[in-house]
Short mmCIF file of C-alpha atoms and ligand atoms in Angstrom, two decimals:
data_model
loop_
_atom_site.label_atom_id
_atom_site.label_comp_id
_atom_site.label_asym_id
_atom_site.label_seq_id
_atom_site.Cartn_x
_atom_site.Cartn_y
_atom_site.Cartn_z
CA MET A 1 122.91 116.85 135.72
CA ALA A 2 122.89 112.96 137.19
CA ALA A 3 122.52 112.53 139.70
CA ARG A 4 124.61 111.10 142.45
CA PRO A 5 125.66 107.64 142.86
CA VAL A 6 124.85 106.32 146.00
CA ILE A 7 126.75 103.03 148.27
CA PHE A 8 124.61 101.46 150.80
CA GLY A 9 126.12 98.08 152.94
CA GLY A 10 124.12 95.67 154.88
CA ARG A 11 124.76 94.80 158.24
CA ALA A 12 126.31 91.43 157.11
CA THR A 13 129.26 93.53 155.37
CA GLN A 14 128.86 97.01 156.68
CA HIS A 15 132.88 96.15 157.35
CA LEU A 16 132.87 96.30 153.53
CA ALA A 17 131.33 98.46 152.33
CA GLU A 18 132.65 101.86 154.40
CA LYS A 19 135.63 99.93 152.61
CA ILE A 20 134.50 100.30 149.41
CA ALA A 21 132.82 103.72 150.06
CA GLU A 22 136.07 105.64 151.07
CA SER A 23 137.39 103.88 148.16
CA TYR A 24 135.12 105.66 145.84
CA GLY A 25 135.47 108.51 147.61
CA GLN A 26 131.65 109.55 149.08
CA PRO A 27 130.66 108.78 152.31
CA LEU A 28 128.21 105.98 152.28
CA GLY A 29 124.26 106.09 152.45
CA LYS A 30 122.27 106.49 154.72
CA MET A 31 119.76 103.14 156.15
CA VAL A 32 118.52 102.33 158.72
CA VAL A 33 116.83 98.37 159.96
CA THR A 34 113.54 98.36 162.53
CA GLU A 35 113.38 95.66 164.62
CA PHE A 36 110.21 94.52 165.80
CA SER A 37 109.78 92.43 168.61
CA ASP A 38 108.83 88.43 167.39
CA GLY A 39 112.51 89.57 165.04
CA GLU A 40 110.67 90.34 161.54
CA PHE A 41 112.16 93.76 160.59
CA GLN A 42 112.46 96.58 158.44
CA PRO A 43 114.80 98.13 155.92
CA SER A 44 114.84 101.54 154.79
CA PHE A 45 116.79 104.03 152.64
CA GLU A 46 117.11 107.11 154.83
CA GLU A 47 118.10 109.78 152.02
CA ASN A 48 116.33 110.06 148.42
CA ILE A 49 117.39 107.57 145.34
CA ARG A 50 114.66 108.53 143.44
CA GLY A 51 116.76 108.62 139.83
CA ARG A 52 120.07 107.90 141.73
CA ASP A 53 121.57 104.63 140.40
CA VAL A 54 122.09 102.95 144.11
CA PHE A 55 124.35 100.12 144.69
CA ILE A 56 123.67 97.86 147.75
CA VAL A 57 126.44 96.04 149.78
CA GLN A 58 125.99 92.18 151.37
CA SER A 59 127.51 89.32 151.94
CA THR A 60 124.27 86.38 152.40
CA ILE A 61 126.39 84.42 154.69
CA PRO A 62 124.82 82.73 157.31
CA PRO A 63 122.03 83.68 159.03
CA LEU A 64 118.98 83.40 156.15
CA GLU A 65 117.88 86.91 157.26
CA ASN A 66 121.69 88.39 155.38
CA HIS A 67 119.94 87.80 151.71
CA PHE A 68 116.24 88.29 152.63
CA GLU A 69 117.49 92.25 154.04
CA LEU A 70 119.35 92.31 150.60
CA LEU A 71 116.47 91.59 149.15
CA MET A 72 113.66 94.02 151.21
CA LEU A 73 116.18 96.19 150.37
CA ILE A 74 116.60 95.84 146.56
CA ASP A 75 112.58 96.01 146.74
CA ALA A 76 112.38 99.15 149.05
CA ALA A 77 114.30 100.81 145.90
CA ARG A 78 112.64 99.87 143.07
CA ARG A 79 109.89 101.36 145.16
CA ALA A 80 111.29 104.51 145.44
CA SER A 81 111.88 104.50 142.26
CA ALA A 82 116.19 104.60 141.53
CA LYS A 83 117.39 104.19 137.98
CA ARG A 84 119.07 101.67 138.22
CA ILE A 85 119.41 98.75 141.72
CA ILE A 86 123.11 96.75 141.46
CA ALA A 87 123.11 94.52 144.10
CA VAL A 88 127.72 93.95 145.31
CA ILE A 89 127.49 90.95 146.70
CA PRO A 90 130.73 89.75 147.64
CA TYR A 91 129.57 86.85 149.22
CA PHE A 92 126.98 84.57 146.82
CA GLY A 93 125.36 82.26 148.94
CA PHE A 94 124.05 79.30 147.71
CA ALA A 95 126.34 78.85 145.58
CA ARG A 96 127.63 75.36 145.98
CA GLN A 97 124.61 74.11 145.30
CA ASP A 98 125.01 75.09 141.83
CA ARG A 99 123.47 71.48 140.09
CA LYS A 100 121.55 68.80 140.38
CA ASP A 101 123.90 66.16 141.49
CA LYS A 102 121.47 63.92 143.45
CA PRO A 103 117.62 63.41 143.44
CA ARG A 104 115.11 64.96 144.52
CA VAL A 105 117.41 68.40 145.96
CA SER A 106 117.08 71.97 145.27
CA ILE A 107 119.23 74.34 142.14
CA ALA A 108 119.64 76.23 145.31
CA SER A 109 122.05 79.58 144.21
CA LYS A 110 119.58 79.40 140.71
CA LEU A 111 116.71 79.24 143.29
CA MET A 112 118.45 81.72 144.72
CA ALA A 113 119.24 83.85 141.48
CA ASN A 114 115.86 83.92 140.39
CA LEU A 115 114.58 85.57 144.17
CA LEU A 116 116.96 88.29 143.42
CA MET A 117 115.55 89.56 140.26
CA ALA A 118 112.40 88.47 141.79
CA ALA A 119 112.42 91.87 144.12
CA GLY A 120 114.10 93.91 140.77
CA VAL A 121 117.67 93.32 141.32
CA GLN A 122 119.43 94.98 137.45
CA ARG A 123 122.64 93.92 137.95
CA VAL A 124 124.99 91.49 140.11
CA ILE A 125 128.30 92.90 140.63
CA THR A 126 129.90 89.57 142.50
CA ILE A 127 133.59 87.97 143.54
CA ASP A 128 135.19 84.33 142.83
CA LEU A 129 132.14 82.15 143.15
CA HIS A 130 132.12 79.05 143.32
CA ALA A 131 130.47 78.44 140.12
CA ASP A 132 131.09 79.94 137.10
CA GLN A 133 128.03 78.82 135.49
CA ILE A 134 125.27 81.37 138.66
CA GLN A 135 126.18 83.64 136.23
CA GLY A 136 123.84 82.21 133.67
CA PHE A 137 121.38 81.98 136.24
CA PHE A 138 120.38 85.43 136.50
CA ASP A 139 118.70 87.45 133.02
CA VAL A 140 120.64 90.07 133.84
CA PRO A 141 124.27 91.32 133.53
CA VAL A 142 126.75 89.55 135.74
CA ASP A 143 130.00 91.04 136.70
CA HIS A 144 132.18 87.97 137.96
CA LEU A 145 135.16 88.98 139.08
CA PHE A 146 137.96 87.42 140.49
CA ALA A 147 140.48 87.97 143.69
CA SER A 148 144.04 86.88 141.83
CA SER A 149 143.39 90.35 140.88
CA VAL A 150 143.94 90.99 145.22
CA PHE A 151 146.27 88.01 145.68
CA ILE A 152 148.74 88.04 142.34
CA PRO A 153 150.74 91.13 143.94
CA TYR A 154 150.95 89.66 147.11
CA MET A 155 151.98 86.22 145.86
CA ARG A 156 154.60 88.72 143.93
CA SER A 157 155.83 90.04 146.58
CA LEU A 158 156.15 86.42 149.10
CA ASN A 159 160.00 86.60 145.90
CA LEU A 160 159.58 82.58 146.43
CA PRO A 161 162.37 81.11 145.18
CA ASN A 162 160.44 77.35 144.13
CA ALA A 163 156.77 78.17 143.69
CA VAL A 164 154.75 75.41 142.84
CA MET A 165 150.10 75.94 142.86
CA ALA A 166 147.68 74.05 144.18
CA SER A 167 144.27 73.27 144.58
CA PRO A 168 142.70 71.32 147.37
CA ASP A 169 140.56 69.17 144.39
CA THR A 170 139.90 68.65 140.99
CA GLY A 171 137.53 71.17 140.63
CA GLY A 172 139.26 73.70 140.92
CA THR A 173 142.60 72.90 138.86
CA ARG A 174 141.37 75.35 136.52
CA ARG A 175 141.65 78.35 139.17
CA ALA A 176 145.52 77.00 140.52
CA ALA A 177 146.28 75.97 137.34
CA ALA A 178 145.35 79.87 135.82
CA TYR A 179 147.49 81.02 139.03
CA ALA A 180 150.47 78.92 137.73
CA LYS A 181 149.64 80.52 134.44
CA ILE A 182 150.04 83.78 135.61
CA LEU A 183 153.32 83.40 138.01
CA ASP A 184 154.84 80.53 135.46
CA THR A 185 155.02 77.92 137.64
CA GLY A 186 154.04 74.50 138.20
CA PHE A 187 151.30 73.47 139.23
CA VAL A 188 149.12 70.17 141.25
CA ILE A 189 145.82 68.27 142.48
CA CYS A 190 145.12 67.52 145.62
CA TYR A 191 142.34 64.89 144.80
CA LYS A 192 138.99 64.62 147.76
CA GLN A 193 137.09 62.57 148.21
CA ARG A 194 134.03 63.55 150.44
CA SER A 195 132.21 60.45 152.60
CA LYS A 196 129.19 64.55 153.40
CA PRO A 197 129.60 67.85 152.64
CA ASN A 198 132.64 68.35 154.56
CA GLU A 199 133.87 65.96 155.41
CA VAL A 200 136.75 64.69 153.31
CA ALA A 201 137.12 61.16 153.56
CA ARG A 202 139.24 60.41 151.19
CA MET A 203 143.18 62.99 149.15
CA GLU A 204 145.45 61.89 147.92
CA LEU A 205 148.22 64.79 145.98
CA ILE A 206 148.88 64.37 141.94
CA GLY A 207 152.18 65.97 141.38
CA ASP A 208 155.68 66.74 142.91
CA VAL A 209 155.71 69.05 146.42
CA SER A 210 159.37 67.95 148.14
CA GLY A 211 161.93 70.90 148.81
CA LYS A 212 158.57 73.00 147.05
CA ASP A 213 157.00 76.80 147.87
CA VAL A 214 153.27 75.58 147.80
CA ILE A 215 150.44 77.94 147.59
CA VAL A 216 147.49 76.81 148.05
CA VAL A 217 144.86 78.17 146.35
CA ASP A 218 140.75 77.19 147.00
CA ASP A 219 137.76 80.42 145.96
CA ILE A 220 136.30 78.80 149.65
CA ILE A 221 137.06 77.52 153.40
CA ASP A 222 134.27 76.53 155.53
CA THR A 223 135.55 73.84 157.91
CA GLY A 224 138.91 73.44 156.72
CA GLY A 225 138.77 70.44 156.15
CA SER A 226 140.06 69.91 153.14
CA ILE A 227 142.66 72.86 152.49
CA THR A 228 144.02 71.72 156.82
CA LYS A 229 144.02 67.89 154.97
CA ALA A 230 145.64 69.15 151.71
CA ALA A 231 148.55 71.24 154.12
CA GLN A 232 149.33 68.21 155.89
CA LEU A 233 149.91 65.83 153.36
CA ILE A 234 151.72 68.76 150.86
CA MET A 235 154.20 68.91 154.11
CA ASP A 236 154.12 64.88 153.81
CA ARG A 237 155.24 64.77 150.69
CA GLY A 238 158.26 66.90 151.15
CA ALA A 239 157.71 70.34 150.33
CA ALA A 240 158.97 72.94 152.40
CA SER A 241 156.71 75.11 153.65
CA VAL A 242 152.74 75.89 152.67
CA ARG A 243 150.90 78.48 152.53
CA ALA A 244 147.18 79.19 151.37
CA PHE A 245 144.89 81.71 149.23
CA SER A 246 141.07 81.47 149.85
CA THR A 247 138.41 84.23 149.33
CA HIS A 248 136.25 83.27 151.04
CA PRO A 249 135.93 83.11 154.64
CA VAL A 250 133.28 81.11 155.94
CA LEU A 251 135.29 79.10 158.45
CA SER A 252 132.81 77.48 160.33
CA GLY A 253 132.62 74.79 163.19
CA GLN A 254 136.66 74.09 164.42
CA ALA A 255 137.96 76.10 161.35
CA TYR A 256 140.29 78.51 163.43
CA GLU A 257 141.86 76.55 165.36
CA LYS A 258 142.37 73.99 161.98
CA LEU A 259 143.45 76.55 160.68
CA GLU A 260 146.25 77.43 163.67
CA SER A 261 147.43 73.29 164.02
CA ALA A 262 147.59 73.05 160.32
CA PRO A 263 151.14 73.44 159.49
CA PHE A 264 150.26 76.64 157.23
CA THR A 265 153.34 80.05 156.92
CA GLU A 266 150.56 82.06 156.77
CA VAL A 267 147.11 81.18 155.10
CA VAL A 268 145.41 84.67 153.24
CA VAL A 269 141.88 85.78 153.23
CA THR A 270 140.12 88.51 152.03
CA ASP A 271 137.19 91.12 153.65
CA THR A 272 134.35 89.65 151.38
CA ILE A 273 132.84 88.23 154.83
CA PRO A 274 134.42 89.67 157.93
CA LEU A 275 135.51 87.33 160.58
CA ARG A 276 134.68 86.06 163.30
CA LYS A 277 137.77 86.44 165.51
CA GLU A 278 141.32 87.28 165.46
CA SER A 279 144.19 84.85 164.23
CA SER A 280 147.28 85.49 163.66
CA ARG A 281 148.04 82.67 161.21
CA ILE A 282 144.61 84.78 158.97
CA HIS A 283 145.98 87.69 156.98
CA VAL A 284 143.24 89.88 155.38
CA LEU A 285 143.66 91.47 152.10
CA SER A 286 140.74 94.11 151.42
CA THR A 287 138.39 94.29 147.97
CA ALA A 288 137.27 97.49 148.65
CA PRO A 289 139.83 98.94 146.13
CA LEU A 290 138.98 95.76 143.29
CA PHE A 291 134.70 96.49 144.76
CA ALA A 292 135.45 100.29 143.95
CA GLU A 293 136.70 101.05 140.85
CA VAL A 294 134.78 98.05 139.66
CA ILE A 295 130.95 100.81 140.67
CA HIS A 296 133.22 103.40 138.76
CA ARG A 297 133.51 101.47 135.61
CA VAL A 298 130.38 100.49 135.20
CA LEU A 299 128.84 104.23 135.44
CA LYS A 300 131.36 104.72 132.94
CA THR A 301 130.19 101.91 131.44
CA LYS A 302 134.20 101.23 130.36
CA SER A 303 136.03 97.41 130.60
CA ILE A 304 136.12 95.41 133.68
CA SER A 305 138.00 92.24 132.17
CA SER A 306 141.41 94.85 131.78
CA LEU A 307 141.74 94.36 135.81
CA PHE A 308 141.88 91.40 135.53
CA GLN A 309 144.71 90.94 132.47
CA PHE A 310 147.97 89.77 134.32
CA ASP A 311 151.87 90.88 132.89
CA HIS A 312 152.89 87.33 133.14
CA HIS A 313 157.22 87.81 133.09
CA THR A 314 156.72 90.41 135.99
C1 R5P B 1 134.42 72.98 147.25
O1 R5P B 1 133.91 72.79 146.56
C2 R5P B 1 135.00 74.04 147.98
O2 R5P B 1 135.41 75.21 146.37
C3 R5P B 1 135.90 74.80 149.28
O3 R5P B 1 136.75 73.91 149.02
C4 R5P B 1 134.97 73.51 150.62
O4 R5P B 1 134.11 74.20 150.00
C5 R5P B 1 135.20 74.60 151.34
O5 R5P B 1 134.86 73.83 152.89
P1 R5P B 1 135.40 72.77 153.62
O6 R5P B 1 136.60 73.82 153.94
O7 R5P B 1 134.32 72.51 154.49
O8 R5P B 1 136.62 71.66 153.50
#
């Protein structure tokens, strides 16, 4: 009989790992992290993983210890003779550094991929990568999931009569267009110019939103600068309402305060990153059932792309 697969959760994403294991139908694997007095740490698996498929759930959010903990867990699994080591990385940090867009900078997401492969990862499962090409930075299979399978049913349940999709920047145009196609709506684009990372210098709106219920879709809300500026611009142009849907709630700096004071009816995010605090404005939808289903399909070698095929007429 084949050895049972096991799911472990790193410290950055315990909340989600527990829910994934529950959705999958088994308890989370036992592991502990021992800390040294200088801050060094040592994670260890507290059950036998020899010959087993090992899934390690960890979003690589700051601090960098979270990245390193994931690398150490992969290394530990390899040295403990796991059959296959699969990293489930709901939020893939450093994904915004996916190309050399100015001289003398690192392509940090490629570096992260190299480190994961050097540690011994054999497969990666992630969702809404900031840039699709990051898949190609790995020489092992990457299952790239989409939060649309979580967001679309919720968007449909809103029954918005005049819905229009919006992208807060030109980089997100394909995403907004994909949502518009599935929901059979139009879409508009904000044209964003940045003076430096996390600072929006100028924004223009391309398209008509008057009287519309606008849904802004984005992969990341970091400082909240892009999405709140887009919301204000959209309302100034006569929209009936504006909502935000974003996969990864990084929410750094003054993001919570910005989201609270922006004209959003609601801000919908997923649980790839735990929220630092409660907010009446922010509604969290879980990705756990999706990740659990994908784990099941990886183990059974079943199709994953079929999870993202939508009926366009319902
Ligand atoms: C940028 O290209 C991303 O898709 C997000 O729009 C961006 O990271 C959001 O950053 P912030 O919330 O700081 O404006």
